[in-house]
XYZ file of C-alpha atoms in Angstrom:
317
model
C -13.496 -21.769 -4.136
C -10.232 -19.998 -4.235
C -9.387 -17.966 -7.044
C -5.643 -16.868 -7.544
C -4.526 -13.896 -9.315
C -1.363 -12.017 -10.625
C -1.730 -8.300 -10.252
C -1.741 -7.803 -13.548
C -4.113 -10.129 -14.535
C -6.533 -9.238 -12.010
C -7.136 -6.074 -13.430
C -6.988 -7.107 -16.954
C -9.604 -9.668 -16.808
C -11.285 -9.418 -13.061
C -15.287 -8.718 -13.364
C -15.298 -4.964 -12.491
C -18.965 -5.199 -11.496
C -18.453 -7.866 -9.609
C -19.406 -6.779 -6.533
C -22.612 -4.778 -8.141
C -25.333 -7.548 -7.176
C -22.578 -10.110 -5.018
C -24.233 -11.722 -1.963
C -22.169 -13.527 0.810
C -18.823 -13.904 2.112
C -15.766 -12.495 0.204
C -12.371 -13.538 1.327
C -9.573 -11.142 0.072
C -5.620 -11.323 0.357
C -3.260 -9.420 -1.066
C 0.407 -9.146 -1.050
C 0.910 -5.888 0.575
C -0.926 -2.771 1.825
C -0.166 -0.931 -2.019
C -1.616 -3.794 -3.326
C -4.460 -4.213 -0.841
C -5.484 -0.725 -1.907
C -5.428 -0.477 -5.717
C -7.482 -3.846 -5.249
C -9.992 -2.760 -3.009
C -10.592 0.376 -4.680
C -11.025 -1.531 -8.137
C -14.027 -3.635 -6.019
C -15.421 -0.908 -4.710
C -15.963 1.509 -7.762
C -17.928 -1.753 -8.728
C -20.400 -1.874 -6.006
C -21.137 2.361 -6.177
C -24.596 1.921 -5.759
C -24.369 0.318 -2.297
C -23.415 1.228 1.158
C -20.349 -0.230 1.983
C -18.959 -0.137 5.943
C -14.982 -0.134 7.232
C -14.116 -1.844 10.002
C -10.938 -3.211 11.699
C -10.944 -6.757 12.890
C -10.559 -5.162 16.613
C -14.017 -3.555 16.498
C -15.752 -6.899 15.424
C -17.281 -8.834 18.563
C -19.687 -11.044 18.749
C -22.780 -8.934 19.798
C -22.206 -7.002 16.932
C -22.006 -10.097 14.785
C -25.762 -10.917 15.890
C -26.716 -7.205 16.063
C -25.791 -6.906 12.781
C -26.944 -10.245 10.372
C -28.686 -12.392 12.742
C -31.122 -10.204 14.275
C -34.535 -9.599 12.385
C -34.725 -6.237 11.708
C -38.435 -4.535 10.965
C -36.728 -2.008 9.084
C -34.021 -4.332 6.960
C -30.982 -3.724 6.449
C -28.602 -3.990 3.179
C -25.220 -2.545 4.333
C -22.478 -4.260 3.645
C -18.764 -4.365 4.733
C -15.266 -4.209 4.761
C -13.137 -6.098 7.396
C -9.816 -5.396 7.673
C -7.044 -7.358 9.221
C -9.323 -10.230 9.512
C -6.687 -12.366 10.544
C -6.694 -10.675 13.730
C -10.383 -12.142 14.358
C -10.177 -14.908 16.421
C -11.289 -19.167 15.593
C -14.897 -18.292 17.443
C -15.958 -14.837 15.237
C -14.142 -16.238 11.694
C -16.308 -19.111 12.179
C -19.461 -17.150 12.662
C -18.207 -14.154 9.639
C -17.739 -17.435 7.372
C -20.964 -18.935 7.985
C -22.936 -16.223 7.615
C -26.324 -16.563 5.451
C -26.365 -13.114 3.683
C -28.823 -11.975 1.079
C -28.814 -8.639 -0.464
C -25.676 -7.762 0.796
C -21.696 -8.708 1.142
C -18.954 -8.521 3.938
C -15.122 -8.868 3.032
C -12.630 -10.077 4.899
C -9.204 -8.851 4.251
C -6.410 -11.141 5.242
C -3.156 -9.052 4.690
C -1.220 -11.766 5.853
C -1.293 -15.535 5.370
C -1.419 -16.731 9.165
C -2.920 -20.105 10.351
C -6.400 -18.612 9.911
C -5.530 -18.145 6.672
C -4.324 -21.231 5.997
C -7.368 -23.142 7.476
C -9.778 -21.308 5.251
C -7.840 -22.012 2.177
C -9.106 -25.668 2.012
C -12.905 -24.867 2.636
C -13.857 -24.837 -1.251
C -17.311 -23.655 -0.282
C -16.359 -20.230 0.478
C -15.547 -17.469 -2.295
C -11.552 -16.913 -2.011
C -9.507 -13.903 -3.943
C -6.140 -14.073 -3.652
C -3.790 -11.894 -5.613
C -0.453 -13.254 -4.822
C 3.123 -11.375 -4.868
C 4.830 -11.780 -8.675
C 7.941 -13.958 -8.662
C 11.139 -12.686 -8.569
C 11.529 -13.169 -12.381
C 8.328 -11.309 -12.793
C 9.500 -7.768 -12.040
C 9.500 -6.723 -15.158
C 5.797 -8.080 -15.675
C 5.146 -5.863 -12.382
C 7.008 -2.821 -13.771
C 4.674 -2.838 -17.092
C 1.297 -3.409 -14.561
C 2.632 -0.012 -12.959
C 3.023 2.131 -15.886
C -0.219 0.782 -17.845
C -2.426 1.195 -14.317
C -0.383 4.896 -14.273
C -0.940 5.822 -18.335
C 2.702 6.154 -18.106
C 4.333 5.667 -21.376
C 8.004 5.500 -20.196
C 10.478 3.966 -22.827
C 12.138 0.590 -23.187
C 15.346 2.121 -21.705
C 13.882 3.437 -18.997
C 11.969 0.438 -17.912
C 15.272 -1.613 -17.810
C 17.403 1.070 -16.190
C 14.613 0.869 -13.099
C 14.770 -2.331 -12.725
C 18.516 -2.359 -12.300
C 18.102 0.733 -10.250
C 15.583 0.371 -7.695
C 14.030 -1.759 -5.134
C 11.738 -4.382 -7.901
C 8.949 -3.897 -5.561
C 4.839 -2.561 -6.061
C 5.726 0.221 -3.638
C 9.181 1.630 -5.174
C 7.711 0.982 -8.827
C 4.098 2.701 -7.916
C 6.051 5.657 -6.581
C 8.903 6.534 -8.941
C 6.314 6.134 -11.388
C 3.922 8.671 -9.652
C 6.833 11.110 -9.720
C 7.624 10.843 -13.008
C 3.891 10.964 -14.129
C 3.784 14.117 -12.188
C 6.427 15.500 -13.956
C 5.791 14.517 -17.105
C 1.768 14.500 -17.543
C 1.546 14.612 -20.993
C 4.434 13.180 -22.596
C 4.092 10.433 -25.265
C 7.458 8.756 -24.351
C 9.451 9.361 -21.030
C 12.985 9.141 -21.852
C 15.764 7.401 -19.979
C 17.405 10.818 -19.492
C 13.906 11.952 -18.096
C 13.739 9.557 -15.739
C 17.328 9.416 -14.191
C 16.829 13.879 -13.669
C 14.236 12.373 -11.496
C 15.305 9.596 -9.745
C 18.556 10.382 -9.337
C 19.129 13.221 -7.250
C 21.917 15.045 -6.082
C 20.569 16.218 -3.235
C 18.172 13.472 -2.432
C 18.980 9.726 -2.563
C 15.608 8.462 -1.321
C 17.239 5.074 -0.358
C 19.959 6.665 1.955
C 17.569 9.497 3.312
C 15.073 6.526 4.183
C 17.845 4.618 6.341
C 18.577 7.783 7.636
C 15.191 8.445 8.967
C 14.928 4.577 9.719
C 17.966 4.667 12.142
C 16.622 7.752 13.750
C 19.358 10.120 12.629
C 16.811 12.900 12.260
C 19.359 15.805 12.134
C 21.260 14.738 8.887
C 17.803 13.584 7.414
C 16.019 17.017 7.942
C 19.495 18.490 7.451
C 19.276 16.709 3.759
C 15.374 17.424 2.904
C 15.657 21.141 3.530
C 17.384 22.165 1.243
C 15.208 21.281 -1.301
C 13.006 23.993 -0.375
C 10.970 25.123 -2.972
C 10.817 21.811 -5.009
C 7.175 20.400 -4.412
C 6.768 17.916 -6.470
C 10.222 16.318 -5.528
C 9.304 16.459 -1.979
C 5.369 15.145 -2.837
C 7.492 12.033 -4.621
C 9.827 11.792 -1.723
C 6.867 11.840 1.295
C 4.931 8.881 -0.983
C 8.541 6.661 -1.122
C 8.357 7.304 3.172
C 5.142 6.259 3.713
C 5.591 3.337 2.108
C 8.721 2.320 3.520
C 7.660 3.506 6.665
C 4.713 0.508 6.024
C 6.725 -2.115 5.362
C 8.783 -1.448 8.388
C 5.816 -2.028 10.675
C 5.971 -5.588 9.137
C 8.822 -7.329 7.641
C 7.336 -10.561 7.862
C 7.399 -11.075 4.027
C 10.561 -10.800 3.498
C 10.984 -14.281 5.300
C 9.254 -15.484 1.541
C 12.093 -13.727 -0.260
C 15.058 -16.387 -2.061
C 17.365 -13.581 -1.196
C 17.556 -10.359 0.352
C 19.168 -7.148 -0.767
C 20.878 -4.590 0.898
C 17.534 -2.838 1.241
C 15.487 -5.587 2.585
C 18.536 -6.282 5.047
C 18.145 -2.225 5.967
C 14.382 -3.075 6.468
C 14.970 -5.711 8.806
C 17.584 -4.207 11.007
C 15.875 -0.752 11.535
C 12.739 -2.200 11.682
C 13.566 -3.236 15.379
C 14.012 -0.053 16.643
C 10.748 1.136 16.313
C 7.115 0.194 18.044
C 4.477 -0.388 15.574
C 2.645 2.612 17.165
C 5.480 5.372 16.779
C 5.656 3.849 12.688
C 1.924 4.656 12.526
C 2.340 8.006 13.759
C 5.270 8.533 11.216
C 3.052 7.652 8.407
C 0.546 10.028 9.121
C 3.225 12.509 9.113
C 4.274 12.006 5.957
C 0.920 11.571 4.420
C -0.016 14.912 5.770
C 3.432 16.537 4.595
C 2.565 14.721 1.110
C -0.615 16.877 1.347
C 0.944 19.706 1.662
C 3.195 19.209 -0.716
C 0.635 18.591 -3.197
C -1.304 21.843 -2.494
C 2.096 23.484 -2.586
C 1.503 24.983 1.075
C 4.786 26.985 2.082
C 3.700 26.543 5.701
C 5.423 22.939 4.730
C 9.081 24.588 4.786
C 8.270 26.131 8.139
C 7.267 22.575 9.481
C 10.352 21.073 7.976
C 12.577 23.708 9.422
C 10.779 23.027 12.632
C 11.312 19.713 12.986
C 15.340 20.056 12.244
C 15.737 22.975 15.054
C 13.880 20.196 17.289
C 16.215 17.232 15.876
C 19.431 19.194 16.622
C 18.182 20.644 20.663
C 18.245 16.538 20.901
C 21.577 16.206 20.495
């Protein structure tokens, strides 16, 4: 049966536990990798007393499919798993996941797009569907209030509307401004308008501009930019979270094809998007996630990395 959900109902009123004596076959899809992630964790925490597995649709075969849950085992075994990019399995191995007779134990399959597997598993009502689906576009603000509530953020009714005229109305851009100002501002019982626009708009870093800098591969004037905010961690912490996640939905722009219209940012998406392989965006994102690391352990080795990486932008030249 398929089961639909707004993010913000999910978490309101989803069975935390659910997963805490599940048996069977659990098909997941979410909107985007952000989302993907807050929901899988809030599954997870639910099923702490079991051994869950990770694996990519790529390292699913069919030996392992009979290795695995059709093959007695003298010993038993109650291990469950987590598939990702199941759409990437292919019509003979979904068929064999799906049918699976499980007992004591679960596998999900994540479908983090809606392909024509997807679309084919949709009408079988006898298997257990999730589906948290992407808010409408006159839902933003209904996304904006799911951020700060998941975040304990408290940030005022002036702020909320100035960030939705501001920036991208997207999970990503809302998750991370809001982690930057929650870092900022940990124990504050009202974040002000003011308090928010010190943050978010920066003199020396427009996160939007620096990200189609770094997009276009105009890596001089980007680390030309990010340096001098030496010293600043928790700026550059907010900054490395924003890349990463633009740096995601670069790899696949495919969604945007669901969008009634496109800003200039989407249109920015699309266009640099080409000029990168999916392989040199991966590597990108783990550069920024460890730089993010850094920053948060407010390593000055970071500066010398930084510095590095402009000396090597401008011998390119």
């Amino acid at each position: 049966m398929l089961s639909k959900w707004q993010i913000w109902d999910y978490f309101s009123s989803f069975n935390r536990q659910h997963l805490q004596s599940y048996q069977g076959v659990l098909i997941l899809n979410t909107f985007d990798p952000l989302c993907l992630k807050l929901v899988k964790d809030h599954l997870l925490r639910g099923a702490s007393e079991r051994t869950v597995h990770h694996k990519l649709a790529s390292e699913v075969n069919k030996n392992w499919i009979e290795e695995e849950f059709q093959t007695l085992s003298l010993f038993g075994n109650g291990d469950s798993f987590f598939i990702h990019s199941a759409q990437d399995l292919n019509a003979e191995l979904l068929e064999m996941m799906t049918g699976l007779d499980l007992t004591e134990r679960f596998v999900i399959l994540s479908f983090e797009n809606e392909g024509a597997n997807w679309k084919k598993l949709i009408k079988n009502n006898e298997l257990d569907i999730l589906q948290v689906e992407p808010p409408r576009f006159w839902e933003t603000n209904k996304l904006l209030d799911f951020v700060c509530q998941y975040l304990r953020l408290p940030l005022s009714y002036e702020a909320k509307n100035w960030i939705l005229e501001a920036l991208e109305n997207d999970l990503g851009t809302f998750y991370n401004s809001c982690c930057l100002i929650k870092l900022n501002h940990p124990e504050s019982r009202e974040v002000s308008l003011q308090d928010v626009k010190e943050l978010l708009t920066l003199e020396k870093l427009d996160q939007f501009a620096m990200a189609s800098l770094y997009a276009r591969k105009k890596f001089k004037d980007f680390f030309e930019k990010l340096i001098l905010l030496e010293g600043d961690f928790e700026k550059m912490r907010g900054f490395f979270m924003f890349m990463q996640s633009h740096l995601v939905k670069m790899a696949d722009t495919s969604y945007l094809n669901q969008k009634p219209r496109l800003t200039q940012y989407d249109k920015d998406l699309q266009s640099t998007s080409k000029l990168w392989k999916s392989h040199e965006l991966s590597e990108e994102v783990s550069k920024f996630n460890n730089w993010e690391i850094m920053s948060k352990k407010k390593d000055q080795f970071l500066w010398h990395e930084l510095k590095a990486a402009h000396l090597r932008a401008i011998s390119k030249i």
